[in-house]
PDB file of C-alpha atoms in Angstrom:
ATOM      1  CA  ALA A   1       0.000   0.000   0.000  1.00  0.00           C
ATOM      2  CA  GLN A   2       1.136   3.496  -0.646  1.00  0.00           C
ATOM      3  CA  LYS A   3       2.142   5.798   2.171  1.00  0.00           C
ATOM      4  CA  VAL A   4       3.598   9.269   2.532  1.00  0.00           C
ATOM      5  CA  THR A   5       5.429  10.323   5.667  1.00  0.00           C
ATOM      6  CA  GLN A   6       6.251  13.885   6.600  1.00  0.00           C
ATOM      7  CA  ALA A   7       7.968  13.372   9.914  1.00  0.00           C
ATOM      8  CA  GLN A   8       8.439  17.070  10.632  1.00  0.00           C
ATOM      9  CA  THR A   9       5.185  18.287  12.100  1.00  0.00           C
ATOM     10  CA  GLU A  10       6.334  21.859  12.632  1.00  0.00           C
ATOM     11  CA  ILE A  11       9.434  23.818  11.706  1.00  0.00           C
ATOM     12  CA  SER A  12      10.273  27.349  12.764  1.00  0.00           C
ATOM     13  CA  VAL A  13      13.199  29.276  11.367  1.00  0.00           C
ATOM     14  CA  VAL A  14      14.329  32.861  11.194  1.00  0.00           C
ATOM     15  CA  GLU A  15      13.883  34.701   7.942  1.00  0.00           C
ATOM     16  CA  LYS A  16      16.680  34.199   5.388  1.00  0.00           C
ATOM     17  CA  GLU A  17      17.594  30.801   6.761  1.00  0.00           C
ATOM     18  CA  ASP A  18      17.461  27.804   4.455  1.00  0.00           C
ATOM     19  CA  VAL A  19      15.000  25.085   5.393  1.00  0.00           C
ATOM     20  CA  THR A  20      14.362  21.583   4.103  1.00  0.00           C
ATOM     21  CA  LEU A  21      11.052  19.780   4.367  1.00  0.00           C
ATOM     22  CA  ASP A  22      11.310  16.017   4.261  1.00  0.00           C
ATOM     23  CA  CYS A  23       9.000  13.633   2.432  1.00  0.00           C
ATOM     24  CA  VAL A  24       9.423   9.865   2.431  1.00  0.00           C
ATOM     25  CA  TYR A  25       7.080   7.660   0.452  1.00  0.00           C
ATOM     26  CA  GLU A  26       6.252   3.988   0.076  1.00  0.00           C
ATOM     27  CA  THR A  27       4.924   2.376  -3.043  1.00  0.00           C
ATOM     28  CA  ARG A  28       5.154  -0.960  -4.793  1.00  0.00           C
ATOM     29  CA  ASP A  29       4.691   0.518  -8.230  1.00  0.00           C
ATOM     30  CA  THR A  30       7.510   1.440 -10.542  1.00  0.00           C
ATOM     31  CA  THR A  31       5.474   4.238 -12.098  1.00  0.00           C
ATOM     32  CA  TYR A  32       4.205   6.906  -9.754  1.00  0.00           C
ATOM     33  CA  TYR A  33       3.961  10.638  -9.339  1.00  0.00           C
ATOM     34  CA  LEU A  34       4.965  12.881  -6.485  1.00  0.00           C
ATOM     35  CA  PHE A  35       3.636  16.322  -5.681  1.00  0.00           C
ATOM     36  CA  TRP A  36       4.127  19.193  -3.299  1.00  0.00           C
ATOM     37  CA  TYR A  37       1.307  21.553  -2.357  1.00  0.00           C
ATOM     38  CA  LYS A  38       1.336  24.672  -0.225  1.00  0.00           C
ATOM     39  CA  GLN A  39      -1.466  25.772   2.086  1.00  0.00           C
ATOM     40  CA  PRO A  40      -0.903  29.351   3.280  1.00  0.00           C
ATOM     41  CA  PRO A  41      -2.772  30.740   6.311  1.00  0.00           C
ATOM     42  CA  SER A  42      -5.605  31.818   4.012  1.00  0.00           C
ATOM     43  CA  GLY A  43      -6.400  28.122   3.554  1.00  0.00           C
ATOM     44  CA  GLU A  44      -6.281  27.491  -0.163  1.00  0.00           C
ATOM     45  CA  LEU A  45      -4.193  24.664  -1.588  1.00  0.00           C
ATOM     46  CA  VAL A  46      -1.628  25.641  -4.171  1.00  0.00           C
ATOM     47  CA  PHE A  47       0.239  23.264  -6.448  1.00  0.00           C
ATOM     48  CA  LEU A  48       4.034  23.621  -6.376  1.00  0.00           C
ATOM     49  CA  ILE A  49       5.576  20.754  -8.306  1.00  0.00           C
ATOM     50  CA  ARG A  50       4.931  17.378  -9.915  1.00  0.00           C
ATOM     51  CA  ARG A  51       7.575  14.732 -10.544  1.00  0.00           C
ATOM     52  CA  ASN A  52       7.230  11.293 -12.128  1.00  0.00           C
ATOM     53  CA  SER A  53       9.197   8.296 -10.970  1.00  0.00           C
ATOM     54  CA  PHE A  54      11.329   8.167 -14.100  1.00  0.00           C
ATOM     55  CA  ASP A  55      12.641  11.664 -13.701  1.00  0.00           C
ATOM     56  CA  GLU A  56      15.152  11.898 -10.859  1.00  0.00           C
ATOM     57  CA  GLN A  57      16.549  15.183 -11.987  1.00  0.00           C
ATOM     58  CA  ASN A  58      16.423  17.749  -9.242  1.00  0.00           C
ATOM     59  CA  GLU A  59      14.494  20.903  -9.936  1.00  0.00           C
ATOM     60  CA  ILE A  60      15.042  24.487  -8.965  1.00  0.00           C
ATOM     61  CA  SER A  61      12.502  27.249  -9.224  1.00  0.00           C
ATOM     62  CA  GLY A  62      13.723  30.500  -7.782  1.00  0.00           C
ATOM     63  CA  ARG A  63      14.276  29.972  -4.073  1.00  0.00           C
ATOM     64  CA  TYR A  64      12.594  26.564  -4.182  1.00  0.00           C
ATOM     65  CA  SER A  65      14.336  23.316  -5.011  1.00  0.00           C
ATOM     66  CA  TRP A  66      13.359  19.687  -4.900  1.00  0.00           C
ATOM     67  CA  ASN A  67      15.585  16.674  -4.380  1.00  0.00           C
ATOM     68  CA  PHE A  68      14.102  13.392  -5.614  1.00  0.00           C
ATOM     69  CA  GLN A  69      16.015  10.260  -4.627  1.00  0.00           C
ATOM     70  CA  LYS A  70      14.488   6.912  -5.526  1.00  0.00           C
ATOM     71  CA  SER A  71      17.178   5.047  -3.604  1.00  0.00           C
ATOM     72  CA  THR A  72      15.883   6.488  -0.344  1.00  0.00           C
ATOM     73  CA  SER A  73      12.257   6.976  -1.484  1.00  0.00           C
ATOM     74  CA  SER A  74      12.466  10.640  -0.653  1.00  0.00           C
ATOM     75  CA  PHE A  75      11.276  13.816  -2.312  1.00  0.00           C
ATOM     76  CA  ASN A  76      12.555  16.665  -0.183  1.00  0.00           C
ATOM     77  CA  PHE A  77      11.771  20.325  -0.597  1.00  0.00           C
ATOM     78  CA  THR A  78      14.232  23.094   0.213  1.00  0.00           C
ATOM     79  CA  ILE A  79      13.516  26.784   0.526  1.00  0.00           C
ATOM     80  CA  THR A  80      16.587  28.952   0.262  1.00  0.00           C
ATOM     81  CA  ALA A  81      16.697  32.326   1.983  1.00  0.00           C
ATOM     82  CA  SER A  82      13.269  31.840   3.491  1.00  0.00           C
ATOM     83  CA  GLN A  83      10.801  34.694   3.697  1.00  0.00           C
ATOM     84  CA  VAL A  84       7.833  35.352   5.936  1.00  0.00           C
ATOM     85  CA  VAL A  85       5.527  34.705   2.957  1.00  0.00           C
ATOM     86  CA  ASP A  86       6.780  31.120   2.900  1.00  0.00           C
ATOM     87  CA  SER A  87       4.957  30.469   6.161  1.00  0.00           C
ATOM     88  CA  ALA A  88       2.411  27.777   5.359  1.00  0.00           C
ATOM     89  CA  VAL A  89       1.578  24.131   5.698  1.00  0.00           C
ATOM     90  CA  TYR A  90       3.292  22.080   3.029  1.00  0.00           C
ATOM     91  CA  PHE A  91       1.954  18.744   1.839  1.00  0.00           C
ATOM     92  CA  CYS A  92       3.714  16.020  -0.069  1.00  0.00           C
ATOM     93  CA  ALA A  93       1.512  13.637  -2.079  1.00  0.00           C
ATOM     94  CA  LEU A  94       1.859  10.399  -4.023  1.00  0.00           C
ATOM     95  CA  SER A  95      -0.199   9.066  -6.908  1.00  0.00           C
ATOM     96  CA  GLU A  96       0.368   5.597  -8.227  1.00  0.00           C
ATOM     97  CA  ALA A  97      -0.119   4.830 -11.898  1.00  0.00           C
ATOM     98  CA  GLY A  98      -0.646   1.121 -11.502  1.00  0.00           C
ATOM     99  CA  TYR A  99      -3.892  -0.418 -12.728  1.00  0.00           C
ATOM    100  CA  SER A 100      -5.224  -1.375  -9.314  1.00  0.00           C
ATOM    101  CA  SER A 101      -4.938   2.049  -7.755  1.00  0.00           C
ATOM    102  CA  ALA A 102      -4.734   4.238 -10.774  1.00  0.00           C
ATOM    103  CA  SER A 103      -6.531   7.217  -9.422  1.00  0.00           C
ATOM    104  CA  LYS A 104      -5.906   7.295  -5.674  1.00  0.00           C
ATOM    105  CA  ILE A 105      -3.826  10.027  -4.189  1.00  0.00           C
ATOM    106  CA  ILE A 106      -2.214   9.836  -0.770  1.00  0.00           C
ATOM    107  CA  PHE A 107      -1.149  12.957   1.078  1.00  0.00           C
ATOM    108  CA  GLY A 108       1.282  13.229   3.926  1.00  0.00           C
ATOM    109  CA  SER A 109       0.176  14.781   7.186  1.00  0.00           C
ATOM    110  CA  GLY A 110       1.861  18.053   6.319  1.00  0.00           C
ATOM    111  CA  THR A 111       4.627  20.205   7.748  1.00  0.00           C
ATOM    112  CA  ARG A 112       3.750  23.549   9.255  1.00  0.00           C
ATOM    113  CA  LEU A 113       6.526  26.004   8.427  1.00  0.00           C
ATOM    114  CA  SER A 114       6.804  29.261  10.338  1.00  0.00           C
ATOM    115  CA  ILE A 115       9.245  31.911   9.232  1.00  0.00           C
ATOM    116  CA  ARG A 116      10.033  34.431  11.952  1.00  0.00           C
ATOM    117  CA  PRO A 117      11.027  37.956  10.911  1.00  0.00           C
TER     118      PRO A 117
ATOM    119  CA  GLU B   1     -11.648  32.469 -14.636  1.00  0.00           C
ATOM    120  CA  ALA B   2     -10.691  28.810 -14.274  1.00  0.00           C
ATOM    121  CA  GLN B   3     -11.821  27.645 -10.889  1.00  0.00           C
ATOM    122  CA  VAL B   4     -13.336  25.038  -8.627  1.00  0.00           C
ATOM    123  CA  THR B   5     -16.231  26.280  -6.544  1.00  0.00           C
ATOM    124  CA  GLN B   6     -17.732  24.740  -3.453  1.00  0.00           C
ATOM    125  CA  ASN B   7     -20.907  25.570  -1.605  1.00  0.00           C
ATOM    126  CA  PRO B   8     -21.530  26.221   1.141  1.00  0.00           C
ATOM    127  CA  ARG B   9     -18.248  27.488   2.510  1.00  0.00           C
ATOM    128  CA  TYR B  10     -19.362  27.064   6.091  1.00  0.00           C
ATOM    129  CA  LEU B  11     -22.045  24.797   7.472  1.00  0.00           C
ATOM    130  CA  ILE B  12     -23.193  23.942  10.966  1.00  0.00           C
ATOM    131  CA  THR B  13     -25.694  21.146  11.194  1.00  0.00           C
ATOM    132  CA  VAL B  14     -26.989  18.530  13.588  1.00  0.00           C
ATOM    133  CA  THR B  15     -26.476  14.815  13.714  1.00  0.00           C
ATOM    134  CA  GLY B  16     -28.580  12.897  11.227  1.00  0.00           C
ATOM    135  CA  LYS B  17     -29.686  15.786   9.042  1.00  0.00           C
ATOM    136  CA  LYS B  18     -28.824  14.991   5.445  1.00  0.00           C
ATOM    137  CA  LEU B  19     -26.678  17.511   3.654  1.00  0.00           C
ATOM    138  CA  THR B  20     -25.011  18.034   0.299  1.00  0.00           C
ATOM    139  CA  VAL B  21     -21.873  19.987  -0.446  1.00  0.00           C
ATOM    140  CA  THR B  22     -21.699  21.007  -4.068  1.00  0.00           C
ATOM    141  CA  CYS B  23     -18.559  21.155  -6.179  1.00  0.00           C
ATOM    142  CA  SER B  24     -18.305  22.540  -9.666  1.00  0.00           C
ATOM    143  CA  GLN B  25     -15.384  23.118 -12.027  1.00  0.00           C
ATOM    144  CA  ASN B  26     -15.270  25.067 -15.279  1.00  0.00           C
ATOM    145  CA  MET B  27     -12.059  23.615 -16.700  1.00  0.00           C
ATOM    146  CA  ASN B  28     -13.582  20.573 -18.399  1.00  0.00           C
ATOM    147  CA  HIS B  29     -11.532  18.260 -16.191  1.00  0.00           C
ATOM    148  CA  GLU B  30     -12.296  14.573 -16.189  1.00  0.00           C
ATOM    149  CA  TYR B  31     -10.893  13.772 -12.755  1.00  0.00           C
ATOM    150  CA  MET B  32     -12.554  15.091  -9.623  1.00  0.00           C
ATOM    151  CA  SER B  33     -12.018  14.207  -5.991  1.00  0.00           C
ATOM    152  CA  TRP B  34     -13.132  14.968  -2.460  1.00  0.00           C
ATOM    153  CA  TYR B  35     -10.804  15.231   0.531  1.00  0.00           C
ATOM    154  CA  ARG B  36     -11.192  15.921   4.179  1.00  0.00           C
ATOM    155  CA  GLN B  37      -8.526  17.716   6.172  1.00  0.00           C
ATOM    156  CA  ASP B  38      -8.116  17.058   9.874  1.00  0.00           C
ATOM    157  CA  PRO B  39      -5.365  18.279  12.208  1.00  0.00           C
ATOM    158  CA  GLY B  40      -2.382  15.959  12.205  1.00  0.00           C
ATOM    159  CA  LEU B  41      -3.832  13.775   9.458  1.00  0.00           C
ATOM    160  CA  GLY B  42      -3.293  15.873   6.385  1.00  0.00           C
ATOM    161  CA  LEU B  43      -5.703  15.427   3.507  1.00  0.00           C
ATOM    162  CA  ARG B  44      -7.438  12.120   3.112  1.00  0.00           C
ATOM    163  CA  GLN B  45      -9.222  11.166  -0.063  1.00  0.00           C
ATOM    164  CA  ILE B  46     -12.905  10.335   0.363  1.00  0.00           C
ATOM    165  CA  TYR B  47     -14.076   9.589  -3.167  1.00  0.00           C
ATOM    166  CA  TYR B  48     -12.866  10.287  -6.642  1.00  0.00           C
ATOM    167  CA  SER B  49     -14.282  10.203 -10.128  1.00  0.00           C
ATOM    168  CA  MET B  50     -12.392   9.573 -13.337  1.00  0.00           C
ATOM    169  CA  ASN B  51     -15.266  10.697 -15.529  1.00  0.00           C
ATOM    170  CA  VAL B  52     -19.039  10.967 -15.748  1.00  0.00           C
ATOM    171  CA  GLU B  53     -20.760   8.039 -14.024  1.00  0.00           C
ATOM    172  CA  VAL B  54     -17.390   6.624 -12.885  1.00  0.00           C
ATOM    173  CA  THR B  55     -16.681   6.954  -9.185  1.00  0.00           C
ATOM    174  CA  ASP B  56     -14.582   5.016  -6.705  1.00  0.00           C
ATOM    175  CA  LYS B  57     -13.737   4.999  -3.041  1.00  0.00           C
ATOM    176  CA  GLY B  58     -10.735   6.732  -1.599  1.00  0.00           C
ATOM    177  CA  ASP B  59      -9.291   5.937   1.789  1.00  0.00           C
ATOM    178  CA  VAL B  60     -12.118   7.223   3.996  1.00  0.00           C
ATOM    179  CA  PRO B  61     -15.426   6.725   2.151  1.00  0.00           C
ATOM    180  CA  GLU B  62     -17.570   5.584   5.094  1.00  0.00           C
ATOM    181  CA  GLY B  63     -20.532   7.843   5.714  1.00  0.00           C
ATOM    182  CA  TYR B  64     -20.259   9.649   2.369  1.00  0.00           C
ATOM    183  CA  LYS B  65     -21.806   9.332  -1.058  1.00  0.00           C
ATOM    184  CA  VAL B  66     -21.006  11.015  -4.331  1.00  0.00           C
ATOM    185  CA  SER B  67     -22.435  11.210  -7.800  1.00  0.00           C
ATOM    186  CA  ARG B  68     -21.070  12.342 -11.143  1.00  0.00           C
ATOM    187  CA  LYS B  69     -23.960  12.900 -13.501  1.00  0.00           C
ATOM    188  CA  GLU B  70     -22.317  15.796 -15.281  1.00  0.00           C
ATOM    189  CA  LYS B  71     -18.689  16.415 -15.982  1.00  0.00           C
ATOM    190  CA  ARG B  72     -18.539  19.710 -14.166  1.00  0.00           C
ATOM    191  CA  ASN B  73     -20.306  18.713 -10.938  1.00  0.00           C
ATOM    192  CA  PHE B  74     -19.305  16.329  -8.187  1.00  0.00           C
ATOM    193  CA  PRO B  75     -21.496  16.733  -5.085  1.00  0.00           C
ATOM    194  CA  LEU B  76     -20.616  15.180  -1.744  1.00  0.00           C
ATOM    195  CA  ILE B  77     -23.566  13.793   0.176  1.00  0.00           C
ATOM    196  CA  LEU B  78     -23.722  13.025   3.866  1.00  0.00           C
ATOM    197  CA  GLU B  79     -26.893  11.008   4.359  1.00  0.00           C
ATOM    198  CA  SER B  80     -26.724  10.982   8.155  1.00  0.00           C
ATOM    199  CA  PRO B  81     -23.920  13.212   9.382  1.00  0.00           C
ATOM    200  CA  SER B  82     -22.208  12.440  12.655  1.00  0.00           C
ATOM    201  CA  PRO B  83     -19.880  14.566  14.807  1.00  0.00           C
ATOM    202  CA  ASN B  84     -16.826  12.650  13.575  1.00  0.00           C
ATOM    203  CA  GLN B  85     -17.495  14.101  10.142  1.00  0.00           C
ATOM    204  CA  THR B  86     -16.754  17.573  11.438  1.00  0.00           C
ATOM    205  CA  SER B  87     -13.892  18.610   9.206  1.00  0.00           C
ATOM    206  CA  LEU B  88     -12.620  20.851   6.447  1.00  0.00           C
ATOM    207  CA  TYR B  89     -13.572  19.473   3.044  1.00  0.00           C
ATOM    208  CA  PHE B  90     -11.880  20.158  -0.247  1.00  0.00           C
ATOM    209  CA  CYS B  91     -13.005  19.355  -3.741  1.00  0.00           C
ATOM    210  CA  ALA B  92     -10.397  19.129  -6.487  1.00  0.00           C
ATOM    211  CA  SER B  93     -10.212  18.527 -10.208  1.00  0.00           C
ATOM    212  CA  SER B  94      -7.463  17.741 -12.662  1.00  0.00           C
ATOM    213  CA  PRO B  95      -7.053  17.090 -16.360  1.00  0.00           C
ATOM    214  CA  TYR B  96      -7.445  13.634 -17.815  1.00  0.00           C
ATOM    215  CA  SER B  97      -4.310  11.554 -18.208  1.00  0.00           C
ATOM    216  CA  SER B  98      -5.180   8.029 -19.227  1.00  0.00           C
ATOM    217  CA  GLY B  99      -7.497   7.848 -16.261  1.00  0.00           C
ATOM    218  CA  ARG B 100      -4.719   8.408 -13.775  1.00  0.00           C
ATOM    219  CA  ALA B 101      -4.400  11.018 -11.087  1.00  0.00           C
ATOM    220  CA  ASP B 102      -0.974  12.086 -12.231  1.00  0.00           C
ATOM    221  CA  ASN B 103      -1.649  15.704 -12.975  1.00  0.00           C
ATOM    222  CA  GLU B 104      -1.713  18.784 -10.821  1.00  0.00           C
ATOM    223  CA  GLN B 105      -4.966  19.168  -8.928  1.00  0.00           C
ATOM    224  CA  PHE B 106      -6.920  22.386  -8.709  1.00  0.00           C
ATOM    225  CA  PHE B 107      -8.607  22.759  -5.364  1.00  0.00           C
ATOM    226  CA  GLY B 108     -11.760  24.513  -4.318  1.00  0.00           C
ATOM    227  CA  PRO B 109     -11.705  26.978  -1.406  1.00  0.00           C
ATOM    228  CA  GLY B 110     -12.878  24.427   1.131  1.00  0.00           C
ATOM    229  CA  THR B 111     -16.039  23.844   3.136  1.00  0.00           C
ATOM    230  CA  ARG B 112     -15.848  23.902   6.901  1.00  0.00           C
ATOM    231  CA  LEU B 113     -18.471  21.534   8.265  1.00  0.00           C
ATOM    232  CA  THR B 114     -19.467  21.247  11.903  1.00  0.00           C
ATOM    233  CA  VAL B 115     -21.821  18.475  12.977  1.00  0.00           C
ATOM    234  CA  LEU B 116     -23.300  18.942  16.433  1.00  0.00           C
TER     235      LEU B 116
END
């Protein structure tokens, strides 16, 4: 069965520090997709990134970067030079592409990130 | 504007009184899904639909029903709500991809439900 673990329940850092949010997943499928979503204090859910299991290339988007490592089943998210606006709950999610569970999506429990000015 | 709408946004009801939370999307997405968000548990999928008249259970379907009679609408029905269904509910949709949930999801604004 698929599972997503975000062991860090809450993280608090001072502005401009770098911070990494961990995501560890379990799946039996060889084809799957991983996602990160952001939920700011206003409550909406915002898509950040999607990665398929065949693409282990790390990605950078401005201050955000993602490190996908199949060997450790991890898809970690790093914010460089954090800002107060980065304060939010961040969710990692897994979608399997296998026939038996083609359309289920499993979310982690989320990491609440607080950036102190 | 491309969006997913949910109604109502807030609802307080009593145990056993049937209710429906509506969800509508204007992006012509095939895939739609309902989630509930509870503290410490993240988002848990209740039901999903790959297309019209095709629905399936997520991880926490007990006590909920859904229907998908039209592509744009995916209502969530609580036939006999109980206090343990007090939660924040999100509807989401995403584009079709061979019937798989492998695309970015667009979420509605959420419905906060309290069952007394």
